[in-house]
Amino acid sequence: MKEWWRGGVIYQVYPRSFQDSNGDGVGDLPGIIERLDHIASLGVDCIWLSPITKSPQADMGYDVSDYKDVDPLFGSLQDFDLLIKSAHALGLKVIMDQVVSHSSDRHPWFQESSFNRTNPKADWYVWADPHPDGSPPNNWLSVFGGSAWEWHTGRKQYYLHNFLTSQPDLNFHNPEVQDAVLDTMRFWLERGLDGFRLDTVNYYFHDDQLRSNPPLPRDKDDTLKVNPYDMQSHQFSKSQPENIDWLKRVRKLLDEYPNATSVGEVGDDERGVELMSAYTAGSDMLHMCYSFDFLSPKFTAAHFRGKLETFFSSGEGWPCWSFSNHDVIRHMTRWAPHSVSPADLARQAAALVLTMRGSVCLYQGEELGLPETDIAFEELTDPRGIRFWPGDKGRDGCRTPMPWEAGPPPNGFTTGKPWLPIKHTQSALNVEGQNEDPGSTLSYYRELLAWRRSQPALQTGGIEFFDTPEPVLAYRRSAGNKDLICVFNLSPDARHITLSGVDGTPLEPVSNNATFIDEHLSLGPNGFAIVEVPAGESSVSV
């Protein structure tokens, strides 16, 4: 299967919240196996597992203490092997989070590195002497608040942590660290894994001179950020040029395993799309990358068009677009101000992300139209939310468990008390109820994904934008002798569009709130139309 990932659809499973098999309130690998039929029924190509490796769970698995074992919270290596076998039998590939920009402070590597300054792993993490006054070596800040430097009394030095103090950063300037990380990747590939989602892929390298970051330019009327991290331009603490050669080493390893793939997470608000392109440019780099550009509250035609055009104008790389994941407010809540009907917004978001040029990642529950869960402070588990409440309520609201069965919470997720609550709004959107409703959001996702699979233009074809004013986004997807004209009204008000040279009608059932008469297309609130036309014979105006 040549380049199955190019134009493929990945379904993100957050294991803690997918399905609990043993009643402890936390999802696990046997639970995922139990629900594989649901994932397969959607028509996706691949599953991405958020972290399942051993961890103290200070950051829900993104603090790894053993890279070569499954955390008992989720099961065992045998459960992992069965999951791979079961998924492959259903035609699903499996990738998993590889969290190697940092480890847990309980990892044996860090335990040895922190013992003294002369041990074999002394340089495996980023250590630095204090200034003469005892202050940290520079002004770098942690994503989770405060300085990115933590004092270690044993070594009488600071160590770097871009996230929690219990998540020390590995030193990728050391070739031994690179070799060790590649060895952990090979361990999972040998067990049949189909690739990796590389967490914080632009955080691997830091400036070896430890230069301080400059401030972000700020207008006089700008309010201060909730998190001071967002006030710096992170020119030296991440996204360093040395990363390119390292990612080539990762790709070289993956090329040893036919059909293995990689998706890099680029966390850089200033250079997101540019780094995505650089990290996927050519056959010796990563296969795909995504950034947070479409994981924000921005919902305009100019924003979507600008990011896509910037990416494809700068090289031959390949993106993987997503609208929701485990780190951001669900798009059904973020973009609600631009709609009057949740059902129409859910359909529009699905059609938009699944007709853009690139691969796609769908987050569990997206197919149900789940909005963000309203979490009270006393229910929080996320360290970010606890630190920055109430200005930033953290990530728990997008991580609440899947509602599977009809009835009251926990809706078949567990026989115990779920680790995060399932509340009424999410409970009402359960899988069982939507399975029985041909007009549900879940049914729409299945229809749309099945149709998309039959459209070469949407998998690998080109994209060309039409010049339309806000709030209309319109583009052509092309492959062979057939084009697809995709027109979206990104607003809660009706819009009227002229489609010149179009001899056809909006395709059913993939269009929504659309009426087409004599070249005049009327789109209701969050309406959209996808029209099939001969190649090159159409234009769009408003």
PDB file of N, CA, C and O in Angstrom, residues 251 277-287 316-317:
ATOM      1  N   ARG A 251      13.384   9.653  10.222  1.00  0.00           N
ATOM      2  CA  ARG A 251      12.807   9.162   8.971  1.00  0.00           C
ATOM      3  C   ARG A 251      13.599   7.967   8.431  1.00  0.00           C
ATOM      4  O   ARG A 251      13.012   7.005   7.912  1.00  0.00           O
ATOM      5  N   SER A 277       6.026  22.828   7.170  1.00  0.00           N
ATOM      6  CA  SER A 277       6.533  22.644   5.812  1.00  0.00           C
ATOM      7  C   SER A 277       7.991  22.201   5.828  1.00  0.00           C
ATOM      8  O   SER A 277       8.377  21.265   5.119  1.00  0.00           O
ATOM      9  N   ALA A 278       8.814  22.841   6.651  1.00  0.00           N
ATOM     10  CA  ALA A 278      10.242  22.491   6.708  1.00  0.00           C
ATOM     11  C   ALA A 278      10.454  21.073   7.205  1.00  0.00           C
ATOM     12  O   ALA A 278      11.331  20.350   6.705  1.00  0.00           O
ATOM     13  N   TYR A 279       9.649  20.648   8.170  1.00  0.00           N
ATOM     14  CA  TYR A 279       9.845  19.329   8.764  1.00  0.00           C
ATOM     15  C   TYR A 279       9.314  18.197   7.894  1.00  0.00           C
ATOM     16  O   TYR A 279       9.543  17.016   8.199  1.00  0.00           O
ATOM     17  N   THR A 280       8.575  18.515   6.830  1.00  0.00           N
ATOM     18  CA  THR A 280       8.035  17.467   5.950  1.00  0.00           C
ATOM     19  C   THR A 280       8.509  17.627   4.507  1.00  0.00           C
ATOM     20  O   THR A 280       8.001  16.958   3.610  1.00  0.00           O
ATOM     21  N   ALA A 281       9.493  18.497   4.291  1.00  0.00           N
ATOM     22  CA  ALA A 281       9.952  18.806   2.929  1.00  0.00           C
ATOM     23  C   ALA A 281      10.910  17.740   2.425  1.00  0.00           C
ATOM     24  O   ALA A 281      12.068  17.693   2.827  1.00  0.00           O
ATOM     25  N   GLY A 282      10.405  16.864   1.567  1.00  0.00           N
ATOM     26  CA  GLY A 282      11.272  15.865   0.961  1.00  0.00           C
ATOM     27  C   GLY A 282      11.080  14.485   1.556  1.00  0.00           C
ATOM     28  O   GLY A 282      10.500  14.306   2.626  1.00  0.00           O
ATOM     29  N   SER A 283      11.615  13.505   0.873  1.00  0.00           N
ATOM     30  CA  SER A 283      11.430  12.111   1.268  1.00  0.00           C
ATOM     31  C   SER A 283      12.323  11.684   2.413  1.00  0.00           C
ATOM     32  O   SER A 283      12.239  10.535   2.867  1.00  0.00           O
ATOM     33  N   ASP A 284      13.186  12.583   2.908  1.00  0.00           N
ATOM     34  CA  ASP A 284      14.063  12.218   4.026  1.00  0.00           C
ATOM     35  C   ASP A 284      13.655  12.927   5.320  1.00  0.00           C
ATOM     36  O   ASP A 284      14.386  12.876   6.308  1.00  0.00           O
ATOM     37  N   MET A 285      12.473  13.564   5.318  1.00  0.00           N
ATOM     38  CA  MET A 285      11.979  14.229   6.519  1.00  0.00           C
ATOM     39  C   MET A 285      10.743  13.491   7.035  1.00  0.00           C
ATOM     40  O   MET A 285      10.428  12.395   6.572  1.00  0.00           O
ATOM     41  N   LEU A 286      10.043  14.077   7.982  1.00  0.00           N
ATOM     42  CA  LEU A 286       8.825  13.454   8.490  1.00  0.00           C
ATOM     43  C   LEU A 286       7.779  13.345   7.387  1.00  0.00           C
ATOM     44  O   LEU A 286       7.783  14.109   6.429  1.00  0.00           O
ATOM     45  N   HIS A 287       6.859  12.409   7.556  1.00  0.00           N
ATOM     46  CA  HIS A 287       5.797  12.233   6.565  1.00  0.00           C
ATOM     47  C   HIS A 287       4.777  13.367   6.641  1.00  0.00           C
ATOM     48  O   HIS A 287       4.355  13.899   5.614  1.00  0.00           O
ATOM     49  N   GLU A 316       7.332  20.979  -0.747  1.00  0.00           N
ATOM     50  CA  GLU A 316       6.666  19.736  -1.144  1.00  0.00           C
ATOM     51  C   GLU A 316       6.218  18.914   0.052  1.00  0.00           C
ATOM     52  O   GLU A 316       5.978  17.717  -0.058  1.00  0.00           O
ATOM     53  N   GLY A 317       6.130  19.528   1.221  1.00  0.00           N
ATOM     54  CA  GLY A 317       5.743  18.792   2.413  1.00  0.00           C
ATOM     55  C   GLY A 317       4.275  18.419   2.426  1.00  0.00           C
ATOM     56  O   GLY A 317       3.517  18.729   1.500  1.00  0.00           O
TER      57      GLY A 317
END
